[in-house]
Amino acid sequence: QHFRGAQDFEFTVEDGRLFLLQTRAAKLSAEAAVRIAVDMVNEGLISTREAVARIDPACINEIMTPQLDFSRGVPTVIARGVPASPGAAVGRVALSADAAKAASALPMADPVILVSQETSADDIHGMAAATGFLTACGGATSHAAVVARGMGKCCITAAKDIVVDPDQGILRIGGEIFHEGDWISLDASTGRVFAGKVPLLDADGENPDLKRILGWAIGHAPLAVRANADTPEDAALARDSGAWGIGLCRTEHMFFAPERLPHVRSMILASTTAERKQALSKLLPMQQKDFAELFRTMSSLPATIRLLDPPLHEFLPALKEVENDLVLARGAHDVAVIQQLESLSQRIQFLDETNPMMGHRGCRLSITYPEILEMQVQAILQAALNVAAEGFTPIVEIMVPLVASAEEMQWLRRQIDEVAMEVFVTQGNRIDYTVGAMIELPRAALCAGAIAEHVSFVSFGTNDLTQMTFGFSRDDASKYLDSYMEKGIFRSDPFLTIDRAGVGSLIEMAIREMRARKPGIKIGVCGEHGGDSASIAFFASVGVDYISCSPARLPMAQLAMAQAKSLPAELTQPKRGCTAFV
Amino acid sequence: QHFRGAQDFEFTVEDGRLFLLQTRAAKLSAEAAVRIAVDMVNEGLISTREAVARIDPACINEIMTPQLDFSRGVPTVIARGVPASPGAAVGRVALSADAAKAASALPMADPVILVSQETSADDIHGMAAATGFLTACGGATSHAAVVARGMGKCCITAAKDIVVDPDQGILRIGGEIFHEGDWISLDASTGRVFAGKVPLLDADGENPDLKRILGWAIGHAPLAVRANADTPEDAALARDSGAWGIGLCRTEHMFFAPERLPHVRSMILASTTAERKQALSKLLPMQQKDFAELFRTMSSLPATIRLLDPPLHEFLPALKEVENDLVLARGAHDVAVIQQLESLSQRIQFLDETNPMMGHRGCRLSITYPEILEMQVQAILQAALNVAAEGFTPIVEIMVPLVASAEEMQWLRRQIDEVAMEVFVTQGNRIDYTVGAMIELPRAALCAGAIAEHVSFVSFGTNDLTQMTFGFSRDDASKYLDSYMEKGIFRSDPFLTIDRAGVGSLIEMAIREMRARKPGIKIGVCGEHGGDSASIAFFASVGVDYISCSPARLPMAQLAMAQAKSLPAELTQPKRGCTAFV
């Protein structure tokens, strides 16, 4: 009652008298901390704001994700990697996406852990089937890491000591050899890998005390936390978790669905604009249906839809695959197939890029192929009109990725407005929409004031901004970032926690310029840093209006944002270990 | 005499009287302009400063490089590309570096033009043999462009209409087919390609009037123009052309020499630090010899030597090549060779990067493999000590590439100083040297003030800075930059002329921070923009001390820098077409 918090007491009894020597704030498990905070609010000892302030956002994972149980000791660590998505998993090794899917489809299947060199868009089916991922390459923001956080699964990347040999069905870790089906355990909160089955403590996603605290947090930071969601299912999950909208819907994820990929590929292989439009017209109704579902789910909350972003070669098969097929087709003398494969192979080689991350992607696709933008804007607005007619309230935000200059944004804005006008005329009805820019290139941040003139909102894509500002390819950086950490040159991974001195100063500068030119502009963050509590505190301090993160990180982000946005300084968390003499 | 310039007169004779109606500044060829300027100085009409001010730096190429002679009409243009290195060439088509070398080695050989998809470090022997280069891919700063400017040869890149098929020995341009040995003509000042032999006007590199003007220019802008030179030969050329030193010596070019490559490869393939040091010890005397020669040539002028920059996989053969060799070795059951090739293939795959431009290169190599830095610093300082003992005056500047942070620079600085101390102790003698950082990442520019604390000089690497700031890979950007130009979104190629709004503002900001923290710091530019007159004017205006460019661009840069650095506003060039009534 005196310290308004749980205390450890030190006392002695001398000559029959009780002496209280000292007390200190008690060390609490995450579960105990939320329970005590809620109890104290109920007893009227602290306010809901204080309760929110007392919970360390990082400890939420302890409650929300499964954890390995080390109460009977910690087994030998056989490998270490980057803790890329928190939680834990115990399962049987699968060395390919197909193997993971097959193993999990067995009756009474045990959980499966997908272990691979790295993952790519082709592996999604296997990742959906697995309970956790372990990769030899990559880093905190490689494909496996991002997908894991999106799916709320645990993931360890850049585990350099593992050697995956899928052809032999063998996984080598140090001197040991594992086969598909062998058990391993991942502690992805610390990046440790163990052999065999370590006991697993289940997640307590329904913890009622945590739910109350999160409810207060959401109320204390209105509009401040959105979710990244690409599917209506993710959107529903986000809405249920109290997200104030979708901050990033990546439309390309809709392009990868197996029934759509053939149309996406004919769009890419088209040799004329007419052919390309033909293929796009097949995709339009599918995208429109997705968007309609998304708008229904998010009715009355904003949904930011990003136009197509990745380089087109990501939608084509690997060259090696095509060349193998070509050898077979030549053997079978199948002229039609040979021609088809040859043209596919040529196209893949033409689209091949030395540095795809800095290549023909983002809004550059909309500049060279305006018909892609046209199809997407049509699908978005037709869906919004239809859904509005059903009685829902879609709030449509169209976001342009990888903007580099104000002139580019101006040109694209005009294209979007022209397509919108055509849709409205054709449909005999109109609907509000806003257009925004993703600020993910240093040049966009440097010229943000001028870009702001052409948009209603911007969202910082901090993954790419970190990549370009440092010149660190996130797929390759693990090869040297370890050395930087070992030598003490870096204190933290800039892909996990925002680099305040460099990337942060760029963001701050951009926000200052934008607010000066357009005070009412809405400013968000939709990179992976939106799921990191230290980064969130920084974003709030420089005037970001909202952050958007993976649905699995929403609770942590809501708590961090509430602490950063709404709490006076004196309400900071009681320091653990602070001592008071009575 | 009145206008102090050559004039066109308009006159009439009426009733036996001569009326002078009006005059205007005469349109002059480049040759006439330099001749008249020198004459007027000789006549005491204008000062040498005014003479320097009157010559358009861009027109120097008209005198210094060969030009196609269109006096009898312009033939049909068969292809267009990016004018990547000025001048003209008329020669026989060679479709590979080997073919170019073979064709030029014939007795009485005709000049050869190397036509290829793109060029790489492996093609240097063919490029040395050719008189000009034409590539289907690339852009203003792709490999062929940079090498061409370095060699003073003409080059057209990104000629999209050409299709090179070296296996068939065929070059397709539009409907036409060319074979090896056919004649073509390049007008690389405008990026046009012609079939057959167009008459060629020789360069007049010894034009005495131009030489006098350049002499004045060098005197008016002391210390302001250096040259990029990787070999003692280039250094001698630079010194003869009045360069005030070497602004960039790329040590990796010394690694590619055929007799060194095996040692470079064993250094890369080493599995332990001891093995790596062993291989490096073989390279040390070779590098030391190069540096000694360079220091002798540049005695009393500064020589900036950049530590190893490119990713290591650039020194290894292509994976496909190794795999082909592996098939042959397996056929021959040659166990030793098979093992060697397998380990090479594994290493190549390990070093393969998704985005090599943002990968494991630059000073990141010195962080992960400090022994490479150690060897290079030893070679530099031992060479300098030896050369000083011979009576020369080496001015040693060691430059660290791809710096991202002050902590990184601090760590590397300490390494360099420690190696230097060891060398001095071992040799029983010491010599002055300075350490600098290349500012070529946006983050380095953002944190330039802090980086400046650890260095005596910096040099902006504007190629990479442009790449990272825009997120434009220079090797891939030609695929979409055309669309940007066509649609009027860009007015000029940011790889040719510095982007003032974005990259320029970053440079300006960095210079302000550095001058504030360390007023005496020496600031240079060593990107390709150092060879562009509009960019030079910008660099001078924001307080850059010196620029460094390819030896072939020195005259242009000296003139541009003299105009920007030393001339009052009233001495700007007389506007062409300005009219005066008498």
mmCIF file with all atom_site columns, N, CA and C in Angstrom, chain A residues 350 352 354-359 364 367-368 408 411 441 443 467 469-473 476 479-480 483-484 487 489 499, chain B residues 350 352 354-358 364 367-368 408 411 441 443 467 469-473 476 479-480 483-484 487 489 499:
data_model
loop_
_atom_site.group_PDB
_atom_site.id
_atom_site.type_symbol
_atom_site.label_atom_id
_atom_site.label_alt_id
_atom_site.label_comp_id
_atom_site.label_asym_id
_atom_site.label_entity_id
_atom_site.label_seq_id
_atom_site.pdbx_PDB_ins_code
_atom_site.Cartn_x
_atom_site.Cartn_y
_atom_site.Cartn_z
_atom_site.occupancy
_atom_site.B_iso_or_equiv
_atom_site.pdbx_formal_charge
_atom_site.auth_seq_id
_atom_site.auth_comp_id
_atom_site.auth_asym_id
_atom_site.auth_atom_id
_atom_site.pdbx_PDB_model_num
ATOM 1   N N  . PHE A 1 350 ? 15.770 -12.013 -68.690 1.00 0.00 ? 350 PHE A N  1
ATOM 2   C CA . PHE A 1 350 ? 15.632 -10.572 -68.910 1.00 0.00 ? 350 PHE A CA 1
ATOM 3   C C  . PHE A 1 350 ? 15.295 -9.856  -67.602 1.00 0.00 ? 350 PHE A C  1
ATOM 4   N N  . ASP A 1 352 ? 16.022 -10.878 -64.646 1.00 0.00 ? 352 ASP A N  1
ATOM 5   C CA . ASP A 1 352 ? 17.032 -11.102 -63.601 1.00 0.00 ? 352 ASP A CA 1
ATOM 6   C C  . ASP A 1 352 ? 17.746 -9.794  -63.290 1.00 0.00 ? 352 ASP A C  1
ATOM 7   N N  . THR A 1 354 ? 20.792 -7.690  -60.835 1.00 0.00 ? 354 THR A N  1
ATOM 8   C CA . THR A 1 354 ? 21.992 -7.835  -60.008 1.00 0.00 ? 354 THR A CA 1
ATOM 9   C C  . THR A 1 354 ? 21.660 -7.552  -58.549 1.00 0.00 ? 354 THR A C  1
ATOM 10  N N  . ASN A 1 355 ? 20.852 -6.519  -58.322 1.00 0.00 ? 355 ASN A N  1
ATOM 11  C CA . ASN A 1 355 ? 20.460 -6.132  -56.961 1.00 0.00 ? 355 ASN A CA 1
ATOM 12  C C  . ASN A 1 355 ? 18.946 -5.911  -56.925 1.00 0.00 ? 355 ASN A C  1
ATOM 13  N N  . PRO A 1 356 ? 18.180 -7.000  -56.863 1.00 0.00 ? 356 PRO A N  1
ATOM 14  C CA . PRO A 1 356 ? 16.717 -6.856  -56.995 1.00 0.00 ? 356 PRO A CA 1
ATOM 15  C C  . PRO A 1 356 ? 16.112 -5.893  -55.974 1.00 0.00 ? 356 PRO A C  1
ATOM 16  N N  . MET A 1 357 ? 16.725 -5.795  -54.794 1.00 0.00 ? 357 MET A N  1
ATOM 17  C CA . MET A 1 357 ? 16.152 -4.906  -53.780 1.00 0.00 ? 357 MET A CA 1
ATOM 18  C C  . MET A 1 357 ? 16.146 -3.457  -54.251 1.00 0.00 ? 357 MET A C  1
ATOM 19  N N  . MET A 1 358 ? 17.085 -3.116  -55.144 1.00 0.00 ? 358 MET A N  1
ATOM 20  C CA . MET A 1 358 ? 17.185 -1.760  -55.666 1.00 0.00 ? 358 MET A CA 1
ATOM 21  C C  . MET A 1 358 ? 16.794 -1.745  -57.145 1.00 0.00 ? 358 MET A C  1
ATOM 22  N N  . GLY A 1 359 ? 15.937 -2.674  -57.520 1.00 0.00 ? 359 GLY A N  1
ATOM 23  C CA . GLY A 1 359 ? 15.666 -2.848  -58.936 1.00 0.00 ? 359 GLY A CA 1
ATOM 24  C C  . GLY A 1 359 ? 14.307 -2.344  -59.374 1.00 0.00 ? 359 GLY A C  1
ATOM 25  N N  . ARG A 1 364 ? 7.900  1.789   -59.370 1.00 0.00 ? 364 ARG A N  1
ATOM 26  C CA . ARG A 1 364 ? 8.563  1.764   -60.681 1.00 0.00 ? 364 ARG A CA 1
ATOM 27  C C  . ARG A 1 364 ? 7.785  0.863   -61.640 1.00 0.00 ? 364 ARG A C  1
ATOM 28  N N  . ILE A 1 367 ? 5.049  2.894   -63.061 1.00 0.00 ? 367 ILE A N  1
ATOM 29  C CA . ILE A 1 367 ? 5.508  3.893   -64.037 1.00 0.00 ? 367 ILE A CA 1
ATOM 30  C C  . ILE A 1 367 ? 5.712  3.208   -65.387 1.00 0.00 ? 367 ILE A C  1
ATOM 31  N N  . THR A 1 368 ? 6.316  2.017   -65.378 1.00 0.00 ? 368 THR A N  1
ATOM 32  C CA . THR A 1 368 ? 6.590  1.341   -66.648 1.00 0.00 ? 368 THR A CA 1
ATOM 33  C C  . THR A 1 368 ? 5.360  0.585   -67.165 1.00 0.00 ? 368 THR A C  1
ATOM 34  N N  . GLU A 1 408 ? 7.549  11.938  -59.193 1.00 0.00 ? 408 GLU A N  1
ATOM 35  C CA . GLU A 1 408 ? 7.053  10.573  -59.382 1.00 0.00 ? 408 GLU A CA 1
ATOM 36  C C  . GLU A 1 408 ? 5.689  10.433  -58.690 1.00 0.00 ? 408 GLU A C  1
ATOM 37  N N  . TRP A 1 411 ? 2.977  12.254  -60.587 1.00 0.00 ? 411 TRP A N  1
ATOM 38  C CA . TRP A 1 411 ? 2.568  11.542  -61.791 1.00 0.00 ? 411 TRP A CA 1
ATOM 39  C C  . TRP A 1 411 ? 1.643  10.379  -61.428 1.00 0.00 ? 411 TRP A C  1
ATOM 40  N N  . LEU A 1 441 ? 12.752 4.998   -48.982 1.00 0.00 ? 441 LEU A N  1
ATOM 41  C CA . LEU A 1 441 ? 14.048 5.284   -49.599 1.00 0.00 ? 441 LEU A CA 1
ATOM 42  C C  . LEU A 1 441 ? 14.597 6.539   -48.946 1.00 0.00 ? 441 LEU A C  1
ATOM 43  N N  . ARG A 1 443 ? 15.983 8.964   -50.247 1.00 0.00 ? 443 ARG A N  1
ATOM 44  C CA . ARG A 1 443 ? 15.628 10.149  -51.003 1.00 0.00 ? 443 ARG A CA 1
ATOM 45  C C  . ARG A 1 443 ? 14.205 10.611  -50.706 1.00 0.00 ? 443 ARG A C  1
ATOM 46  N N  . GLN A 1 467 ? 17.610 -0.771  -44.760 1.00 0.00 ? 467 GLN A N  1
ATOM 47  C CA . GLN A 1 467 ? 18.473 -1.398  -45.760 1.00 0.00 ? 467 GLN A CA 1
ATOM 48  C C  . GLN A 1 467 ? 19.236 -0.370  -46.576 1.00 0.00 ? 467 GLN A C  1
ATOM 49  N N  . THR A 1 469 ? 19.620 2.951   -46.081 1.00 0.00 ? 469 THR A N  1
ATOM 50  C CA . THR A 1 469 ? 20.395 3.950   -45.351 1.00 0.00 ? 469 THR A CA 1
ATOM 51  C C  . THR A 1 469 ? 21.749 3.377   -44.944 1.00 0.00 ? 469 THR A C  1
ATOM 52  N N  . PHE A 1 470 ? 21.747 2.122   -44.512 1.00 0.00 ? 470 PHE A N  1
ATOM 53  C CA . PHE A 1 470 ? 22.998 1.457   -44.146 1.00 0.00 ? 470 PHE A CA 1
ATOM 54  C C  . PHE A 1 470 ? 23.691 0.830   -45.356 1.00 0.00 ? 470 PHE A C  1
ATOM 55  N N  . GLY A 1 471 ? 22.931 0.611   -46.454 1.00 0.00 ? 471 GLY A N  1
ATOM 56  C CA . GLY A 1 471 ? 23.475 -0.224  -47.514 1.00 0.00 ? 471 GLY A CA 1
ATOM 57  C C  . GLY A 1 471 ? 23.646 -1.656  -47.047 1.00 0.00 ? 471 GLY A C  1
ATOM 58  N N  . PHE A 1 472 ? 22.729 -2.120  -46.197 1.00 0.00 ? 472 PHE A N  1
ATOM 59  C CA . PHE A 1 472 ? 22.745 -3.498  -45.686 1.00 0.00 ? 472 PHE A CA 1
ATOM 60  C C  . PHE A 1 472 ? 21.600 -4.265  -46.335 1.00 0.00 ? 472 PHE A C  1
ATOM 61  N N  . SER A 1 473 ? 21.903 -5.220  -47.174 1.00 0.00 ? 473 SER A N  1
ATOM 62  C CA . SER A 1 473 ? 20.862 -6.085  -47.690 1.00 0.00 ? 473 SER A CA 1
ATOM 63  C C  . SER A 1 473 ? 20.421 -7.009  -46.561 1.00 0.00 ? 473 SER A C  1
ATOM 64  N N  . ASP A 1 476 ? 21.492 -10.584 -46.732 1.00 0.00 ? 476 ASP A N  1
ATOM 65  C CA . ASP A 1 476 ? 22.912 -10.921 -46.741 1.00 0.00 ? 476 ASP A CA 1
ATOM 66  C C  . ASP A 1 476 ? 23.638 -10.466 -45.475 1.00 0.00 ? 476 ASP A C  1
ATOM 67  N N  . LYS A 1 479 ? 25.864 -12.243 -42.612 1.00 0.00 ? 479 LYS A N  1
ATOM 68  C CA . LYS A 1 479 ? 27.246 -12.685 -42.804 1.00 0.00 ? 479 LYS A CA 1
ATOM 69  C C  . LYS A 1 479 ? 28.242 -11.793 -42.089 1.00 0.00 ? 479 LYS A C  1
ATOM 70  N N  . TYR A 1 480 ? 27.908 -10.525 -41.901 1.00 0.00 ? 480 TYR A N  1
ATOM 71  C CA . TYR A 1 480 ? 28.889 -9.662  -41.230 1.00 0.00 ? 480 TYR A CA 1
ATOM 72  C C  . TYR A 1 480 ? 28.343 -8.997  -39.975 1.00 0.00 ? 480 TYR A C  1
ATOM 73  N N  . SER A 1 483 ? 29.884 -10.117 -36.708 1.00 0.00 ? 483 SER A N  1
ATOM 74  C CA . SER A 1 483 ? 31.186 -9.533  -36.396 1.00 0.00 ? 483 SER A CA 1
ATOM 75  C C  . SER A 1 483 ? 31.027 -8.156  -35.774 1.00 0.00 ? 483 SER A C  1
ATOM 76  N N  . TYR A 1 484 ? 30.055 -7.407  -36.252 1.00 0.00 ? 484 TYR A N  1
ATOM 77  C CA . TYR A 1 484 ? 29.826 -6.062  -35.725 1.00 0.00 ? 484 TYR A CA 1
ATOM 78  C C  . TYR A 1 484 ? 29.367 -6.116  -34.270 1.00 0.00 ? 484 TYR A C  1
ATOM 79  N N  . LYS A 1 487 ? 32.373 -7.385  -31.994 1.00 0.00 ? 487 LYS A N  1
ATOM 80  C CA . LYS A 1 487 ? 33.417 -6.380  -31.788 1.00 0.00 ? 487 LYS A CA 1
ATOM 81  C C  . LYS A 1 487 ? 32.863 -5.134  -31.091 1.00 0.00 ? 487 LYS A C  1
ATOM 82  N N  . ILE A 1 489 ? 30.850 -2.966  -32.199 1.00 0.00 ? 489 ILE A N  1
ATOM 83  C CA . ILE A 1 489 ? 30.652 -1.795  -33.064 1.00 0.00 ? 489 ILE A CA 1
ATOM 84  C C  . ILE A 1 489 ? 29.166 -1.447  -33.097 1.00 0.00 ? 489 ILE A C  1
ATOM 85  N N  . ASP A 1 499 ? 17.573 2.361   -35.667 1.00 0.00 ? 499 ASP A N  1
ATOM 86  C CA . ASP A 1 499 ? 18.851 3.054   -35.479 1.00 0.00 ? 499 ASP A CA 1
ATOM 87  C C  . ASP A 1 499 ? 18.559 4.544   -35.339 1.00 0.00 ? 499 ASP A C  1
ATOM 88  N N  . PHE B 1 350 ? 28.423 -20.059 -51.044 1.00 0.00 ? 350 PHE B N  1
ATOM 89  C CA . PHE B 1 350 ? 28.356 -19.416 -49.736 1.00 0.00 ? 350 PHE B CA 1
ATOM 90  C C  . PHE B 1 350 ? 28.478 -17.901 -49.880 1.00 0.00 ? 350 PHE B C  1
ATOM 91  N N  . ASP B 1 352 ? 27.680 -16.150 -52.480 1.00 0.00 ? 352 ASP B N  1
ATOM 92  C CA . ASP B 1 352 ? 26.640 -15.582 -53.340 1.00 0.00 ? 352 ASP B CA 1
ATOM 93  C C  . ASP B 1 352 ? 25.721 -14.694 -52.503 1.00 0.00 ? 352 ASP B C  1
ATOM 94  N N  . THR B 1 354 ? 22.219 -11.951 -52.421 1.00 0.00 ? 354 THR B N  1
ATOM 95  C CA . THR B 1 354 ? 21.005 -11.528 -53.094 1.00 0.00 ? 354 THR B CA 1
ATOM 96  C C  . THR B 1 354 ? 21.188 -10.127 -53.671 1.00 0.00 ? 354 THR B C  1
ATOM 97  N N  . ASN B 1 355 ? 21.814 -9.266  -52.894 1.00 0.00 ? 355 ASN B N  1
ATOM 98  C CA . ASN B 1 355 ? 22.048 -7.886  -53.330 1.00 0.00 ? 355 ASN B CA 1
ATOM 99  C C  . ASN B 1 355 ? 23.497 -7.509  -53.043 1.00 0.00 ? 355 ASN B C  1
ATOM 100 N N  . PRO B 1 356 ? 24.410 -7.946  -53.920 1.00 0.00 ? 356 PRO B N  1
ATOM 101 C CA . PRO B 1 356 ? 25.836 -7.754  -53.615 1.00 0.00 ? 356 PRO B CA 1
ATOM 102 C C  . PRO B 1 356 ? 26.215 -6.292  -53.369 1.00 0.00 ? 356 PRO B C  1
ATOM 103 N N  . MET B 1 357 ? 25.499 -5.370  -54.009 1.00 0.00 ? 357 MET B N  1
ATOM 104 C CA . MET B 1 357 ? 25.838 -3.959  -53.821 1.00 0.00 ? 357 MET B CA 1
ATOM 105 C C  . MET B 1 357 ? 25.672 -3.536  -52.360 1.00 0.00 ? 357 MET B C  1
ATOM 106 N N  . MET B 1 358 ? 24.758 -4.233  -51.655 1.00 0.00 ? 358 MET B N  1
ATOM 107 C CA . MET B 1 358 ? 24.506 -3.915  -50.255 1.00 0.00 ? 358 MET B CA 1
ATOM 108 C C  . MET B 1 358 ? 25.004 -5.054  -49.368 1.00 0.00 ? 358 MET B C  1
ATOM 109 N N  . ARG B 1 364 ? 33.413 -3.576  -44.505 1.00 0.00 ? 364 ARG B N  1
ATOM 110 C CA . ARG B 1 364 ? 32.875 -4.762  -43.827 1.00 0.00 ? 364 ARG B CA 1
ATOM 111 C C  . ARG B 1 364 ? 33.852 -5.932  -43.949 1.00 0.00 ? 364 ARG B C  1
ATOM 112 N N  . ILE B 1 367 ? 36.359 -5.561  -41.267 1.00 0.00 ? 367 ILE B N  1
ATOM 113 C CA . ILE B 1 367 ? 35.827 -5.876  -39.937 1.00 0.00 ? 367 ILE B CA 1
ATOM 114 C C  . ILE B 1 367 ? 35.838 -7.397  -39.743 1.00 0.00 ? 367 ILE B C  1
ATOM 115 N N  . THR B 1 368 ? 35.405 -8.137  -40.762 1.00 0.00 ? 368 THR B N  1
ATOM 116 C CA . THR B 1 368 ? 35.338 -9.588  -40.605 1.00 0.00 ? 368 THR B CA 1
ATOM 117 C C  . THR B 1 368 ? 36.708 -10.244 -40.814 1.00 0.00 ? 368 THR B C  1
ATOM 118 N N  . GLU B 1 408 ? 32.248 2.255   -36.302 1.00 0.00 ? 408 GLU B N  1
ATOM 119 C CA . GLU B 1 408 ? 32.948 1.419   -37.268 1.00 0.00 ? 408 GLU B CA 1
ATOM 120 C C  . GLU B 1 408 ? 34.265 2.106   -37.664 1.00 0.00 ? 408 GLU B C  1
ATOM 121 N N  . TRP B 1 411 ? 36.805 1.977   -34.861 1.00 0.00 ? 411 TRP B N  1
ATOM 122 C CA . TRP B 1 411 ? 37.409 0.654   -34.740 1.00 0.00 ? 411 TRP B CA 1
ATOM 123 C C  . TRP B 1 411 ? 38.475 0.451   -35.820 1.00 0.00 ? 411 TRP B C  1
ATOM 124 N N  . LEU B 1 441 ? 27.378 5.983   -48.201 1.00 0.00 ? 441 LEU B N  1
ATOM 125 C CA . LEU B 1 441 ? 26.108 5.436   -47.715 1.00 0.00 ? 441 LEU B CA 1
ATOM 126 C C  . LEU B 1 441 ? 25.322 6.584   -47.112 1.00 0.00 ? 441 LEU B C  1
ATOM 127 N N  . ARG B 1 443 ? 23.709 6.667   -44.509 1.00 0.00 ? 443 ARG B N  1
ATOM 128 C CA . ARG B 1 443 ? 23.942 6.769   -43.081 1.00 0.00 ? 443 ARG B CA 1
ATOM 129 C C  . ARG B 1 443 ? 25.245 7.480   -42.754 1.00 0.00 ? 443 ARG B C  1
ATOM 130 N N  . GLN B 1 467 ? 23.112 5.518   -55.706 1.00 0.00 ? 467 GLN B N  1
ATOM 131 C CA . GLN B 1 467 ? 22.427 4.219   -55.721 1.00 0.00 ? 467 GLN B CA 1
ATOM 132 C C  . GLN B 1 467 ? 21.580 4.014   -54.463 1.00 0.00 ? 467 GLN B C  1
ATOM 133 N N  . THR B 1 469 ? 20.673 6.202   -52.076 1.00 0.00 ? 469 THR B N  1
ATOM 134 C CA . THR B 1 469 ? 19.703 7.235   -51.734 1.00 0.00 ? 469 THR B CA 1
ATOM 135 C C  . THR B 1 469 ? 18.423 7.043   -52.538 1.00 0.00 ? 469 THR B C  1
ATOM 136 N N  . PHE B 1 470 ? 18.573 6.714   -53.818 1.00 0.00 ? 470 PHE B N  1
ATOM 137 C CA . PHE B 1 470 ? 17.412 6.459   -54.665 1.00 0.00 ? 470 PHE B CA 1
ATOM 138 C C  . PHE B 1 470 ? 16.913 5.015   -54.547 1.00 0.00 ? 470 PHE B C  1
ATOM 139 N N  . GLY B 1 471 ? 17.775 4.118   -54.037 1.00 0.00 ? 471 GLY B N  1
ATOM 140 C CA . GLY B 1 471 ? 17.444 2.702   -54.158 1.00 0.00 ? 471 GLY B CA 1
ATOM 141 C C  . GLY B 1 471 ? 17.446 2.259   -55.610 1.00 0.00 ? 471 GLY B C  1
ATOM 142 N N  . PHE B 1 472 ? 18.351 2.836   -56.400 1.00 0.00 ? 472 PHE B N  1
ATOM 143 C CA . PHE B 1 472 ? 18.502 2.476   -57.824 1.00 0.00 ? 472 PHE B CA 1
ATOM 144 C C  . PHE B 1 472 ? 19.794 1.698   -57.979 1.00 0.00 ? 472 PHE B C  1
ATOM 145 N N  . SER B 1 473 ? 19.714 0.419   -58.308 1.00 0.00 ? 473 SER B N  1
ATOM 146 C CA . SER B 1 473 ? 20.916 -0.332  -58.640 1.00 0.00 ? 473 SER B CA 1
ATOM 147 C C  . SER B 1 473 ? 21.403 0.144   -60.004 1.00 0.00 ? 473 SER B C  1
ATOM 148 N N  . ASP B 1 476 ? 20.881 -2.149  -62.911 1.00 0.00 ? 476 ASP B N  1
ATOM 149 C CA . ASP B 1 476 ? 19.531 -2.552  -63.298 1.00 0.00 ? 476 ASP B CA 1
ATOM 150 C C  . ASP B 1 476 ? 18.649 -1.368  -63.699 1.00 0.00 ? 476 ASP B C  1
ATOM 151 N N  . LYS B 1 479 ? 16.497 -0.363  -66.954 1.00 0.00 ? 479 LYS B N  1
ATOM 152 C CA . LYS B 1 479 ? 15.212 -0.970  -67.311 1.00 0.00 ? 479 LYS B CA 1
ATOM 153 C C  . LYS B 1 479 ? 14.041 -0.032  -67.079 1.00 0.00 ? 479 LYS B C  1
ATOM 154 N N  . TYR B 1 480 ? 14.153 0.868   -66.123 1.00 0.00 ? 480 TYR B N  1
ATOM 155 C CA . TYR B 1 480 ? 13.011 1.756   -65.879 1.00 0.00 ? 480 TYR B CA 1
ATOM 156 C C  . TYR B 1 480 ? 13.350 3.238   -65.996 1.00 0.00 ? 480 TYR B C  1
ATOM 157 N N  . SER B 1 483 ? 11.733 5.061   -68.893 1.00 0.00 ? 483 SER B N  1
ATOM 158 C CA . SER B 1 483 ? 10.337 5.446   -68.694 1.00 0.00 ? 483 SER B CA 1
ATOM 159 C C  . SER B 1 483 ? 10.249 6.749   -67.914 1.00 0.00 ? 483 SER B C  1
ATOM 160 N N  . TYR B 1 484 ? 11.141 6.917   -66.945 1.00 0.00 ? 484 TYR B N  1
ATOM 161 C CA . TYR B 1 484 ? 11.125 8.136   -66.133 1.00 0.00 ? 484 TYR B CA 1
ATOM 162 C C  . TYR B 1 484 ? 11.466 9.348   -66.971 1.00 0.00 ? 484 TYR B C  1
ATOM 163 N N  . LYS B 1 487 ? 8.506  10.075  -69.545 1.00 0.00 ? 487 LYS B N  1
ATOM 164 C CA . LYS B 1 487 ? 7.315  10.641  -68.909 1.00 0.00 ? 487 LYS B CA 1
ATOM 165 C C  . LYS B 1 487 ? 7.625  11.979  -68.247 1.00 0.00 ? 487 LYS B C  1
ATOM 166 N N  . ILE B 1 489 ? 9.369  12.586  -65.694 1.00 0.00 ? 489 ILE B N  1
ATOM 167 C CA . ILE B 1 489 ? 9.463  12.556  -64.229 1.00 0.00 ? 489 ILE B CA 1
ATOM 168 C C  . ILE B 1 489 ? 10.880 12.951  -63.810 1.00 0.00 ? 489 ILE B C  1
ATOM 169 N N  . ASP B 1 499 ? 21.988 14.680  -58.336 1.00 0.00 ? 499 ASP B N  1
ATOM 170 C CA . ASP B 1 499 ? 20.611 15.042  -57.982 1.00 0.00 ? 499 ASP B CA 1
ATOM 171 C C  . ASP B 1 499 ? 20.662 16.036  -56.812 1.00 0.00 ? 499 ASP B C  1
#
